[in-house]
Short mmCIF file of C-alpha atoms in Angstrom, two decimals:
data_model
loop_
_atom_site.label_atom_id
_atom_site.label_comp_id
_atom_site.label_asym_id
_atom_site.label_seq_id
_atom_site.Cartn_x
_atom_site.Cartn_y
_atom_site.Cartn_z
CA MET P 1 -0.76 -0.17 0.10
CA MET P 2 2.54 2.29 1.01
CA SER P 3 4.48 1.25 -2.41
CA GLY P 4 1.58 2.40 -4.28
CA SER P 5 1.12 5.15 -2.88
CA GLY P 6 4.74 5.71 -3.07
CA ASN P 7 4.91 4.42 -6.13
CA SER P 8 2.04 6.37 -7.53
CA SER P 9 3.40 9.73 -5.55
CA GLY P 10 6.37 9.26 -7.19
CA ALA P 11 4.59 8.66 -10.73
CA ALA P 12 3.33 11.43 -10.08
CA SER P 13 5.95 14.12 -9.02
CA THR P 14 7.83 12.91 -12.17
CA ALA P 15 4.40 13.38 -14.12
CA GLY P 16 4.50 17.39 -12.77
CA ALA P 17 8.35 17.98 -13.36
CA ASP P 18 7.84 17.06 -16.58
CA GLY P 19 4.61 19.35 -16.50
CA ARG P 20 6.27 22.60 -14.30
CA HIS P 21 8.79 22.21 -17.72
CA ASP P 22 6.07 22.95 -20.09
CA ASP P 23 4.38 25.28 -17.33
CA ASP P 24 6.86 27.38 -17.45
CA ALA P 25 7.73 27.21 -21.06
CA ALA P 26 4.57 27.79 -21.80
CA LEU P 27 4.37 30.94 -19.07
CA THR P 28 6.51 32.35 -20.20
CA GLU P 29 5.54 32.18 -24.12
CA LEU P 30 2.88 33.00 -22.93
CA LEU P 31 4.54 36.54 -21.21
CA SER P 32 6.73 37.24 -24.64
CA SER P 33 3.73 36.95 -27.27
CA LEU P 34 1.91 39.89 -24.24
CA MET P 35 4.16 42.28 -25.42
CA ASP P 36 3.17 41.88 -28.63
CA TYR P 37 -0.41 41.86 -28.10
CA THR P 38 -1.78 45.38 -26.91
CA PRO P 39 -5.08 45.45 -25.64
CA THR P 40 -7.65 46.98 -26.01
CA ILE P 41 -8.68 48.35 -22.61
CA PRO P 42 -5.59 50.55 -21.64
CA ASP P 43 -3.37 50.14 -19.62
CA GLU P 44 -3.72 53.35 -17.18
CA LEU P 45 -7.39 52.76 -16.65
CA VAL P 46 -7.14 48.70 -15.52
CA GLU P 47 -3.29 50.21 -12.88
CA HIS P 48 -6.04 52.32 -11.51
CA TYR P 49 -8.53 49.47 -10.71
CA LEU P 50 -6.26 47.66 -10.02
CA GLY P 51 -4.31 50.01 -7.91
CA ARG P 52 -8.39 50.79 -6.44
CA SER P 53 -8.41 46.81 -5.58
CA GLY P 54 -5.21 46.10 -3.61
CA PHE P 55 -3.21 44.71 -6.37
CA ASN P 56 0.89 45.54 -6.37
CA CYS P 57 3.07 45.35 -8.65
CA PRO P 58 5.53 46.78 -10.77
CA ASP P 59 5.62 44.10 -13.64
CA LEU P 60 3.65 45.75 -16.13
CA ARG P 61 3.57 42.13 -18.08
CA LEU P 62 1.11 41.51 -15.20
CA THR P 63 -0.68 44.37 -15.95
CA ARG P 64 -1.10 43.58 -20.04
CA LEU P 65 -2.23 39.80 -18.76
CA VAL P 66 -5.64 41.58 -17.25
CA ALA P 67 -6.18 43.54 -19.02
CA VAL P 68 -6.33 41.05 -21.73
CA ALA P 69 -7.95 39.05 -19.56
CA THR P 70 -10.69 41.77 -19.06
CA GLN P 71 -10.52 41.70 -23.22
CA LYS P 72 -11.03 38.64 -23.80
CA PHE P 73 -14.19 37.50 -21.04
CA ILE P 74 -16.04 41.43 -22.57
CA SER P 75 -15.92 39.33 -26.34
CA ASP P 76 -16.77 36.40 -25.25
CA ILE P 77 -20.06 38.36 -23.78
CA ALA P 78 -20.15 40.12 -26.65
CA SER P 79 -19.62 37.38 -28.60
CA ASP P 80 -22.49 35.34 -27.26
CA ALA P 81 -25.02 38.50 -27.11
CA LEU P 82 -24.28 38.73 -30.84
CA GLN P 83 -25.30 35.31 -31.35
CA HIS P 84 -28.09 35.66 -29.52
CA SER P 85 -29.25 38.75 -31.52
CA LYS P 86 -28.34 36.37 -34.79
CA ALA P 87 -30.57 34.48 -33.58
CA ARG P 88 -33.57 36.58 -33.12
CA VAL P 89 -33.26 38.37 -36.36
CA ALA P 90 -33.20 34.92 -37.88
CA ALA P 91 -36.41 33.16 -36.17
CA PRO P 92 -39.20 35.24 -36.76
CA ILE P 93 -39.92 34.66 -40.83
CA LYS P 94 -43.16 34.79 -40.80
CA ASP P 95 -43.27 36.70 -43.27
CA ASN P 96 -40.12 37.29 -45.31
CA LYS P 97 -41.39 40.83 -47.56
CA SER P 98 -40.35 42.61 -44.59
CA LYS P 99 -37.83 41.74 -42.59
CA GLN P 100 -34.55 41.50 -44.41
CA PRO P 101 -31.89 38.89 -41.68
CA LYS P 102 -28.53 40.30 -44.02
CA ASP P 103 -29.04 43.66 -44.26
CA LYS P 104 -30.26 43.76 -40.65
CA ARG P 105 -27.26 45.86 -38.39
CA LEU P 106 -26.92 44.40 -36.10
CA VAL P 107 -27.06 45.65 -33.00
CA LEU P 108 -26.43 45.08 -28.93
CA THR P 109 -29.61 45.52 -26.16
CA MET P 110 -30.33 44.93 -23.35
CA GLU P 111 -32.29 41.67 -24.14
CA ASP P 112 -29.52 39.89 -25.86
CA LEU P 113 -26.70 41.22 -23.06
CA SER P 114 -28.82 40.27 -20.38
CA LYS P 115 -29.45 36.90 -22.07
CA ALA P 116 -25.31 36.32 -22.43
CA LEU P 117 -24.76 37.40 -18.96
CA ARG P 118 -27.54 35.86 -17.65
CA GLU P 119 -24.56 32.47 -18.09
CA TYR P 120 -22.42 33.47 -16.79
CA GLY P 121 -23.82 34.38 -13.52
CA VAL P 122 -24.75 37.95 -13.55
CA ASN P 123 -28.14 38.66 -13.19
CA LEU P 124 -29.05 42.08 -15.43
CA LYS P 125 -32.41 42.78 -15.37
CA HIS P 126 -33.82 45.72 -17.30
CA PRO P 127 -36.92 47.14 -16.44
CA GLU P 128 -38.62 47.69 -20.43
CA TYR P 129 -40.91 51.05 -19.95
CA PHE P 130 -41.03 52.87 -17.05
CA ALA P 131 -45.00 53.84 -16.25
CA ASP P 132 -44.17 56.62 -13.33
CA SER P 133 -46.60 59.84 -14.27
CA PRO P 134 -44.09 62.98 -15.63
CA LEU P 135 -44.53 64.82 -12.14
CA THR P 136 -41.77 61.58 -10.85
CA GLY P 137 -38.83 63.05 -8.95
CA THR P 138 -41.03 66.54 -8.68
CA ASP P 139 -42.16 66.16 -5.19
CA PRO P 140 -41.42 62.63 -3.28
CA PRO P 141 -45.22 62.67 -0.29
CA THR P 142 -47.02 62.25 -4.07
CA ARG P 143 -45.35 59.85 -6.33
CA GLU P 144 -45.78 56.95 -6.92
CA GLU P 145 -42.69 53.74 -6.64
CA MET U 1 -19.26 27.59 -24.73
CA SER U 2 -19.84 27.59 -20.96
CA ASP U 3 -21.35 26.18 -18.86
CA GLY U 4 -23.85 27.38 -15.71
CA GLY U 5 -21.93 29.66 -13.97
CA GLU U 6 -23.72 28.03 -10.50
CA GLU U 7 -22.06 24.61 -10.53
CA ASP U 8 -19.23 24.00 -8.61
CA LEU U 9 -15.36 24.01 -9.56
CA GLY U 10 -13.99 22.58 -7.20
CA PRO U 11 -12.36 24.06 -4.20
CA TYR U 12 -11.14 26.03 -5.21
CA ARG U 13 -13.84 28.03 -6.64
CA ASN U 14 -14.80 30.97 -4.52
CA PRO U 15 -18.75 30.63 -4.45
CA ARG U 16 -18.80 34.29 -3.28
CA THR U 17 -17.39 35.72 -6.25
CA SER U 18 -20.51 34.84 -8.41
CA ALA U 19 -22.48 35.64 -6.26
CA SER U 20 -21.71 38.80 -5.16
CA ILE U 21 -20.99 39.91 -8.78
CA GLU U 22 -25.13 39.24 -9.69
CA SER U 23 -26.18 41.24 -5.90
CA SER U 24 -24.72 43.58 -7.13
CA SER U 25 -25.76 43.86 -10.75
CA THR U 26 -29.21 43.50 -9.75
CA SER U 27 -28.97 46.52 -7.66
CA SER U 28 -29.47 49.76 -9.80
CA HIS U 29 -27.05 50.84 -11.89
CA CYS U 30 -26.76 54.93 -12.79
CA ALA U 31 -26.90 55.27 -16.40
CA SER U 32 -25.53 58.83 -15.97
CA ALA U 33 -21.85 59.49 -14.90
CA SER U 34 -21.69 60.30 -11.48
CA GLY U 35 -19.03 60.87 -8.50
CA PRO U 36 -15.00 60.93 -9.10
CA ASP U 37 -15.01 57.56 -11.48
CA GLU U 38 -16.86 59.93 -14.21
CA PHE U 39 -13.26 59.63 -16.06
CA GLY U 40 -12.44 55.97 -15.31
CA ARG U 41 -16.16 54.93 -16.84
CA ALA U 42 -16.06 57.59 -19.54
CA VAL U 43 -12.57 55.40 -20.62
CA SER U 44 -13.53 51.66 -20.48
CA LYS U 45 -16.92 52.19 -21.50
CA ALA U 46 -14.69 53.65 -25.02
CA ALA U 47 -12.45 50.89 -24.77
CA VAL U 48 -15.89 48.27 -24.46
CA SER U 49 -17.37 50.10 -27.10
CA GLN U 50 -14.12 49.31 -28.81
CA ILE U 51 -13.63 44.92 -28.46
CA LEU U 52 -18.09 45.65 -28.54
CA GLN U 53 -17.19 46.39 -32.90
CA ALA U 54 -14.32 44.45 -32.95
CA THR U 55 -16.18 41.62 -32.13
CA GLY U 56 -19.21 42.97 -34.89
CA PHE U 57 -21.71 44.36 -33.51
CA ASP U 58 -22.82 47.23 -36.15
CA GLY U 59 -24.56 49.17 -32.92
CA PHE U 60 -25.48 49.38 -29.69
CA ARG U 61 -27.45 50.34 -26.72
CA LYS U 62 -26.42 52.84 -24.21
CA SER U 63 -28.07 50.99 -21.72
CA ALA U 64 -26.15 48.16 -22.76
CA VAL U 65 -22.40 49.64 -23.34
CA ASP U 66 -23.36 51.28 -19.85
CA ALA U 67 -23.95 48.31 -18.55
CA LEU U 68 -21.05 46.26 -19.78
CA SER U 69 -18.11 48.53 -18.81
CA ASP U 70 -19.87 48.83 -15.40
CA LEU U 71 -19.17 44.88 -16.03
CA THR U 72 -15.48 45.52 -17.12
CA ILE U 73 -14.66 48.11 -14.08
CA ARG U 74 -16.03 45.54 -12.18
CA TYR U 75 -14.64 42.61 -13.36
CA ILE U 76 -10.84 44.37 -13.16
CA LEU U 77 -12.35 44.71 -9.69
CA SER U 78 -12.96 41.49 -8.75
CA LEU U 79 -9.92 39.59 -10.32
CA GLY U 80 -7.42 42.98 -8.32
CA LYS U 81 -8.76 42.01 -5.06
CA ALA U 82 -9.10 37.68 -5.42
CA THR U 83 -5.16 38.15 -6.53
CA SER U 84 -4.15 40.45 -3.92
CA SER U 85 -5.70 38.70 -1.43
CA TYR U 86 -4.33 34.85 -2.69
CA ALA U 87 -0.78 37.17 -2.46
CA ASN U 88 -1.37 38.31 1.51
CA LEU U 89 -2.33 34.64 2.19
CA ALA U 90 0.83 33.21 1.30
CA GLY U 91 2.19 36.75 3.41
CA ARG U 92 3.35 39.34 0.23
CA THR U 93 2.07 42.71 -0.19
CA SER U 94 3.05 42.51 -4.01
CA ALA U 95 1.34 39.97 -6.88
CA ASN U 96 2.96 37.82 -9.12
CA LEU U 97 1.92 35.97 -11.71
CA PHE U 98 0.29 33.03 -10.18
CA ASP U 99 -1.84 34.91 -7.59
CA LEU U 100 -2.64 36.28 -10.32
CA ALA U 101 -3.31 33.11 -12.04
CA GLN U 102 -4.88 31.45 -9.11
CA GLY U 103 -7.39 34.96 -9.03
CA LEU U 104 -8.44 34.50 -13.03
CA GLU U 105 -9.35 30.94 -11.86
CA ASP U 106 -11.52 32.22 -9.36
CA LEU U 107 -13.01 34.44 -12.09
CA SER U 108 -13.35 32.07 -14.75
CA ASN U 109 -16.33 30.02 -16.03
CA SER U 110 -13.96 26.93 -17.42
CA GLY U 111 -14.91 24.06 -16.64
CA SER U 112 -11.88 21.69 -16.01
CA GLY U 113 -12.08 21.88 -12.62
CA SER U 114 -8.90 19.40 -12.65
CA LYS U 115 -6.40 19.16 -9.57
CA LYS U 116 -3.39 19.52 -11.78
CA CYS U 117 -1.08 22.79 -11.58
CA PHE U 118 -3.16 25.68 -11.91
CA VAL U 119 -1.49 26.75 -14.34
CA ASP U 120 -2.21 23.82 -16.16
CA SER U 121 -5.01 24.46 -15.96
CA GLY U 122 -7.84 25.90 -18.75
CA VAL U 123 -7.59 29.15 -17.69
CA LEU U 124 -4.11 30.32 -19.15
CA THR U 125 -4.05 27.70 -21.91
CA GLU U 126 -7.43 29.89 -23.26
CA LEU U 127 -5.61 33.18 -22.89
CA ASN U 128 -3.05 32.08 -25.14
CA ARG U 129 -4.91 30.21 -27.62
CA PHE U 130 -7.24 34.51 -27.70
CA VAL U 131 -4.10 35.89 -28.17
CA LYS U 132 -2.62 33.74 -30.41
CA ALA U 133 -5.47 34.13 -32.29
CA GLY U 134 -7.35 37.94 -32.83
CA ASP U 135 -5.08 40.78 -33.74
CA PRO U 136 -4.89 43.58 -31.23
CA VAL U 137 -7.02 46.00 -32.14
CA PRO U 138 -4.96 49.28 -29.66
CA PHE U 139 -7.30 52.16 -27.89
CA SER U 140 -8.08 54.62 -30.11
CA GLN U 141 -7.13 57.53 -28.28
CA PHE U 142 -4.40 58.07 -25.90
CA VAL U 143 -4.80 57.94 -21.98
CA PRO U 144 -3.15 60.32 -19.68
CA LYS U 145 -2.18 59.57 -16.56
CA PHE U 146 -4.70 59.19 -13.80
CA PRO U 147 -5.65 60.02 -11.27
CA ILE U 148 -4.00 62.77 -11.27
CA CYS U 149 -3.13 63.60 -8.19
CA ARG U 150 -2.28 67.47 -6.85
CA ALA U 151 0.09 68.20 -4.09
CA PRO U 152 -1.46 69.41 -1.49
CA LYS U 153 -0.76 72.55 -0.47
CA LYS U 154 0.99 73.77 2.12
CA THR U 155 0.16 76.39 5.10
CA GLN U 156 3.00 78.05 6.37
CA THR U 157 3.87 77.40 9.37
CA MET U 158 5.31 80.14 11.92
CA ASP U 159 9.27 79.87 11.06
CA GLN U 160 8.38 80.96 7.46
CA ILE U 161 6.34 83.68 8.15
CA GLY U 162 9.03 85.09 10.18
CA ASP U 163 9.58 86.67 13.44
CA GLU U 164 6.13 87.74 14.24
CA LEU U 165 6.17 85.93 17.56
CA MET U 166 6.53 88.69 19.61
CA GLY U 167 8.14 87.33 21.96
CA LYS U 168 5.99 84.29 22.87
CA LYS U 169 8.27 81.86 22.83
CA HIS U 170 5.36 79.07 23.58
CA ILE U 171 4.06 78.82 20.82
CA PRO U 172 6.84 76.60 18.83
CA GLY U 173 7.51 78.09 15.41
CA TRP U 174 7.38 74.79 13.70
CA LEU U 175 2.89 75.73 13.99
CA PRO U 176 0.71 76.81 11.16
CA ALA U 177 1.22 80.88 11.58
CA PHE U 178 -1.98 82.88 12.67
CA PRO U 179 -4.24 84.41 9.58
CA ALA U 180 -3.88 87.35 9.04
CA PRO U 181 -5.65 90.12 10.65
CA HIS U 182 -7.27 91.33 7.70
CA THR U 183 -9.29 88.12 7.90
CA TYR U 184 -10.77 89.29 11.92
CA MET U 185 -10.72 92.13 12.21
CA HIS U 186 -11.41 95.47 10.11
CA THR U 187 -8.38 97.23 9.26
CA PRO U 188 -7.84 99.85 6.85
CA VAL U 189 -8.29 100.03 3.42
CA TRP U 190 -5.69 102.57 2.13
CA PRO U 191 -6.47 103.61 -2.09
CA ASP U 192 -4.43 103.46 -4.34
CA ARG U 193 -4.79 106.41 -5.96
CA LYS U 194 -1.12 108.48 -6.78
CA GLY U 195 -2.21 112.10 -5.47
CA ASP U 196 -0.57 115.02 -6.51
CA PRO U 197 -0.95 117.38 -3.38
CA ARG U 198 -0.34 120.66 -6.05
CA GLU U 199 -2.79 119.05 -8.10
CA ASP U 200 -5.84 118.70 -5.49
CA LYS U 201 -4.98 121.90 -3.60
CA ILE U 202 -5.58 123.55 -7.55
CA GLU U 203 -8.78 121.38 -7.98
CA GLN U 204 -10.38 122.27 -4.35
CA VAL U 205 -9.50 126.02 -5.78
CA ARG U 206 -11.67 125.82 -8.49
CA GLN U 207 -14.37 124.33 -6.85
CA ARG U 208 -14.59 127.28 -4.43
CA ARG U 209 -13.90 129.69 -7.87
CA LYS U 210 -17.36 127.66 -9.44
CA ALA U 211 -19.04 127.64 -6.25
CA GLU U 212 -17.99 131.46 -5.54
CA LYS U 213 -18.87 133.35 -9.07
CA SER U 214 -22.49 131.06 -8.93
CA LEU U 215 -23.27 132.51 -5.59
CA LEU U 216 -22.26 135.90 -7.27
CA ASN U 217 -24.65 136.04 -9.96
CA LEU U 218 -27.60 135.53 -8.30
CA GLN U 219 -26.88 138.27 -6.36
CA LYS U 220 -26.68 139.62 -8.94
CA ARG U 221 -29.52 138.97 -10.83
CA ILE U 222 -31.99 139.69 -7.86
CA PHE U 223 -29.67 143.56 -6.87
CA GLY U 224 -29.77 144.32 -11.16
CA SER U 225 -34.33 143.44 -11.24
CA GLY U 226 -34.63 144.29 -7.24
CA VAL U 227 -34.49 147.89 -6.49
CA GLY U 228 -33.80 149.42 -2.84
CA GLY U 229 -31.89 147.96 -0.34
CA PHE U 230 -31.47 144.82 1.30
CA VAL U 231 -31.95 143.75 4.63
CA PRO U 232 -28.81 143.63 6.58
CA VAL U 233 -27.71 140.32 8.06
CA SER U 234 -26.51 140.33 11.54
CA THR U 235 -24.35 143.47 12.97
CA GLY U 236 -19.97 143.19 13.01
CA THR U 237 -19.99 140.08 12.08
CA SER U 238 -20.63 140.78 8.02
CA ASN U 239 -17.05 140.22 7.17
CA SER U 240 -16.73 137.45 8.85
CA GLY U 241 -19.06 136.05 7.69
CA ALA U 242 -18.38 137.61 3.95
CA ASP U 243 -14.58 135.29 4.55
CA LYS U 244 -17.14 132.32 5.39
CA GLY U 245 -19.33 132.42 2.61
CA LYS U 246 -16.78 132.25 0.50
CA ARG U 247 -14.75 129.64 1.85
CA VAL U 248 -16.12 126.08 1.04
CA VAL U 249 -15.68 123.74 3.08
CA GLY U 250 -13.02 121.03 1.24
CA ASP U 251 -10.68 123.35 3.09
CA ASN U 252 -12.70 124.29 6.28
CA PRO U 253 -10.86 125.08 9.61
CA PHE U 254 -12.75 125.43 11.99
CA LEU U 255 -13.80 121.72 11.27
CA ALA U 256 -10.60 120.77 12.05
CA PRO U 257 -10.89 118.95 15.34
CA PRO U 258 -10.02 121.50 18.23
CA LEU U 259 -6.47 121.81 19.22
CA PRO U 260 -6.42 120.95 23.71
CA TYR U 261 -6.65 123.23 26.08
CA GLY U 262 -3.57 126.17 25.72
CA ALA U 263 -1.57 124.57 22.71
CA LYS U 264 -2.40 127.99 20.80
CA GLU U 265 -2.36 131.23 21.85
CA VAL U 266 -5.74 132.89 21.67
CA SER U 267 -7.51 136.30 21.81
CA ALA U 268 -10.29 136.68 24.11
CA ILE U 269 -13.25 136.90 22.36
CA THR U 270 -15.38 139.70 21.51
CA PRO U 271 -18.37 140.04 22.22
CA PRO U 272 -21.35 141.59 19.66
CA ILE U 273 -22.58 144.54 20.21
CA GLU U 274 -25.77 144.18 18.45
CA ALA U 275 -27.28 147.12 21.46
CA ASP U 276 -25.36 149.05 20.91
CA THR U 277 -24.53 149.59 17.17
CA GLY U 278 -27.83 151.68 14.96
CA PRO U 279 -27.78 151.13 10.92
CA LEU U 280 -24.80 152.86 10.94
CA LYS U 281 -22.96 149.17 11.77
CA ARG U 282 -25.16 147.23 9.18
CA LYS U 283 -24.14 147.16 5.91
CA SER U 284 -26.11 146.07 3.13
CA VAL U 285 -24.81 142.52 1.34
CA LEU U 286 -24.32 145.02 -1.85
CA GLU U 287 -21.31 146.54 0.28
CA ALA U 288 -19.61 143.62 1.29
CA PHE U 289 -19.57 141.73 -2.02
CA GLY U 290 -18.55 144.75 -3.89
CA PRO U 291 -15.18 144.94 -3.95
CA THR U 292 -15.52 140.81 -5.48
CA ILE U 293 -18.04 141.76 -7.81
CA GLU U 294 -15.50 144.64 -8.95
CA ALA U 295 -13.01 142.01 -9.47
CA ALA U 296 -14.99 138.86 -10.72
CA ASN U 297 -16.63 141.47 -13.27
CA ASN U 298 -12.93 142.34 -14.83
CA THR U 299 -10.52 139.79 -13.89
CA ASP U 300 -10.65 136.31 -14.97
CA LEU U 301 -11.86 134.31 -12.13
CA ASN U 302 -9.57 131.37 -12.88
CA ALA U 303 -5.83 133.45 -12.05
CA ASP U 304 -4.04 134.11 -9.40
CA ILE U 305 -4.73 130.93 -7.30
CA GLY U 306 -1.67 131.05 -5.86
CA ALA U 307 -2.46 134.42 -4.58
CA ASP U 308 -5.97 134.45 -3.46
CA SER U 309 -5.04 130.67 -2.22
CA ASP U 310 -2.79 131.69 0.48
CA SER U 311 -4.67 134.76 1.57
CA ARG U 312 -8.24 132.40 1.70
CA ASP U 313 -6.84 130.18 3.31
CA ALA U 314 -5.13 132.43 6.38
CA ILE U 315 -7.41 131.58 9.56
CA PRO U 316 -8.51 135.19 10.97
CA VAL U 317 -6.25 135.48 14.00
CA LYS U 318 -8.62 137.12 15.66
CA ARG U 319 -11.81 134.76 16.90
CA PRO U 320 -14.95 135.96 15.14
CA VAL U 321 -18.63 134.59 16.94
CA VAL U 322 -19.98 132.29 15.85
CA HIS U 323 -23.22 132.01 15.72
CA PHE U 324 -25.87 128.57 15.40
CA LYS U 325 -28.57 128.22 14.00
CA LEU U 326 -31.16 125.43 14.65
CA GLY U 327 -32.83 123.88 11.45
CA VAL U 328 -29.85 124.72 9.35
CA ASN U 329 -30.72 121.32 7.31
CA LYS U 330 -33.92 123.22 6.25
CA LYS U 331 -33.55 124.14 2.22
CA SER U 332 -36.99 125.22 2.44
CA VAL U 333 -38.65 128.40 1.70
CA ALA U 334 -39.69 128.48 5.58
CA LEU U 335 -38.12 130.88 7.89
CA PRO U 336 -34.84 128.78 9.80
CA LEU U 337 -35.19 130.03 13.20
CA ALA U 338 -34.57 133.41 14.14
CA LEU U 339 -31.94 134.09 17.37
CA ASP U 340 -31.62 137.06 16.66
CA ASP U 341 -34.56 140.02 16.52
CA ASN U 342 -32.69 141.72 13.66
CA ARG U 343 -34.96 139.66 11.56
CA ASP U 344 -38.64 140.76 12.32
CA LYS U 345 -37.82 143.71 10.28
CA LEU U 346 -37.19 140.53 7.79
CA VAL U 347 -41.23 139.66 8.79
CA PHE U 348 -42.38 143.00 7.72
CA ARG U 349 -41.27 143.63 4.08
CA GLU U 350 -42.58 139.95 3.08
CA ASP U 351 -45.45 141.74 2.36
CA GLU U 352 -43.90 144.05 0.02
CA ARG U 353 -41.90 141.61 -2.03
CA ASP U 354 -43.49 139.15 -5.21
CA GLU U 355 -42.10 135.02 -4.60
CA LYS U 356 -39.58 135.05 -6.47
CA LYS U 357 -37.58 137.81 -4.85
CA ARG U 358 -38.37 135.83 -1.90
CA ARG U 359 -37.03 133.41 -2.34
CA ALA U 360 -33.86 134.02 -3.60
CA GLU U 361 -32.94 136.19 -0.47
CA MET U 362 -34.00 133.17 1.90
CA ILE U 363 -31.71 131.04 -0.26
CA LEU U 364 -29.01 134.11 -0.22
CA LYS U 365 -29.65 134.63 3.65
CA GLU U 366 -28.81 130.42 4.68
CA SER U 367 -26.38 129.73 2.44
CA MET U 368 -23.98 132.89 3.81
CA ASP U 369 -24.80 132.04 7.35
CA ASN U 370 -24.34 128.42 6.50
CA PRO U 371 -20.60 128.11 4.50
CA GLN U 372 -20.96 124.82 3.99
CA ASP U 373 -23.59 124.42 2.27
CA LEU U 374 -22.42 126.77 -0.14
CA THR U 375 -21.15 124.05 -2.58
CA GLN U 376 -24.48 123.08 -4.03
CA LEU U 377 -25.52 126.07 -5.99
#
């Protein structure tokens, strides 16, 4: 038993050693490729908000990595929303005389965005219309919530 | 594609992260920019819209972009917080790549859930793939380093102000200085006008001359039209009254602050000699002003300023009698309160003259008895 566990641990350790070597190579490759890639999110913005959250790192590559990660996150959400909007445009083919799916402009709406974000665990709900009276915001006691 | 965010990805996943994002998203996200973070939000909005454009959208709703930019900021903040907490857990204050990778895995949706070395997890490989695949779209505008920290305005210490401590040794010099006295006291303010004394004097004399000229014109008008003697004014003091009449308040030595007792040798006061004198002493105003009228008619009044001003400014050695009048400010047709009985004659003669002359006489009398009102002529 002990030998078996030792054996497996030994095997795991050797595998781990090889994996670490690969990991190092992957990491260095990633970091070097980062410097060529300029993320869309500017460095100053990322540095500002990282400073606000307590992230203290003088290394620019890490900042770039955060920017790239954020960009990937947003672009994933955007592509999901794009899929939803394309599906919406393509779906109703009741009357094919008015709608041309190919020419329709793809607009990001709150509906598509909330659908895409639901899969990421972000619950975004947008009120469809406001039913208040025009006196909203003038007199607190008379305003209906 | 990713699976549902609620699934448990193993013990390394922080379930609080997704829940916190959820709860904070459901709270109201204000559409209008507010607070000190406005610039950061604006920059993130621009960056997000660029990403959306690269993804393939033709347009977007403003509220959607606002929500997405807010989400971006929250993501960066959460990532930074997770990374720094992992670094602190390891006893470090500055984060490194491994902390960042662990934080990324916390926030990610990759469904590996493996217990292998985290570097080998799906996160970084996905990132790698992402970087290799897309062509970089750099941010379009220049973003300055923000927030800009202004150097705080240093208040001056006592030592810097100067030696105003005046022996207050109990106050250390490194304390901030006392406020300036003009902040809590009414201090005199001197006008910044550079005055030439000679110019000022010339201007004064010119104004006086103007007043006297108008007074003389008035008298000429009265005497020219009216026949008969004018009512004589108070006795014994007609000369000084005339002098007083000529003098304008601007340089009135009688309004100077009084000298202390004994500072100046003065003559004894001559009592008024009213009872004795008859009509001999009474001069008409025309006689009193005679030489002046002639002078005004012959010469130019504005010439010869220097000599005249000296003679006029001379304080009379002999102190004249001062007549106090009640109700001096009334500029009306009504009679001022008469303190001497010489005015009774005026009352009788009023019935004989017409209104205009009577008014002119009253004005003249008031002006001669009140030298300070001459400027109003």
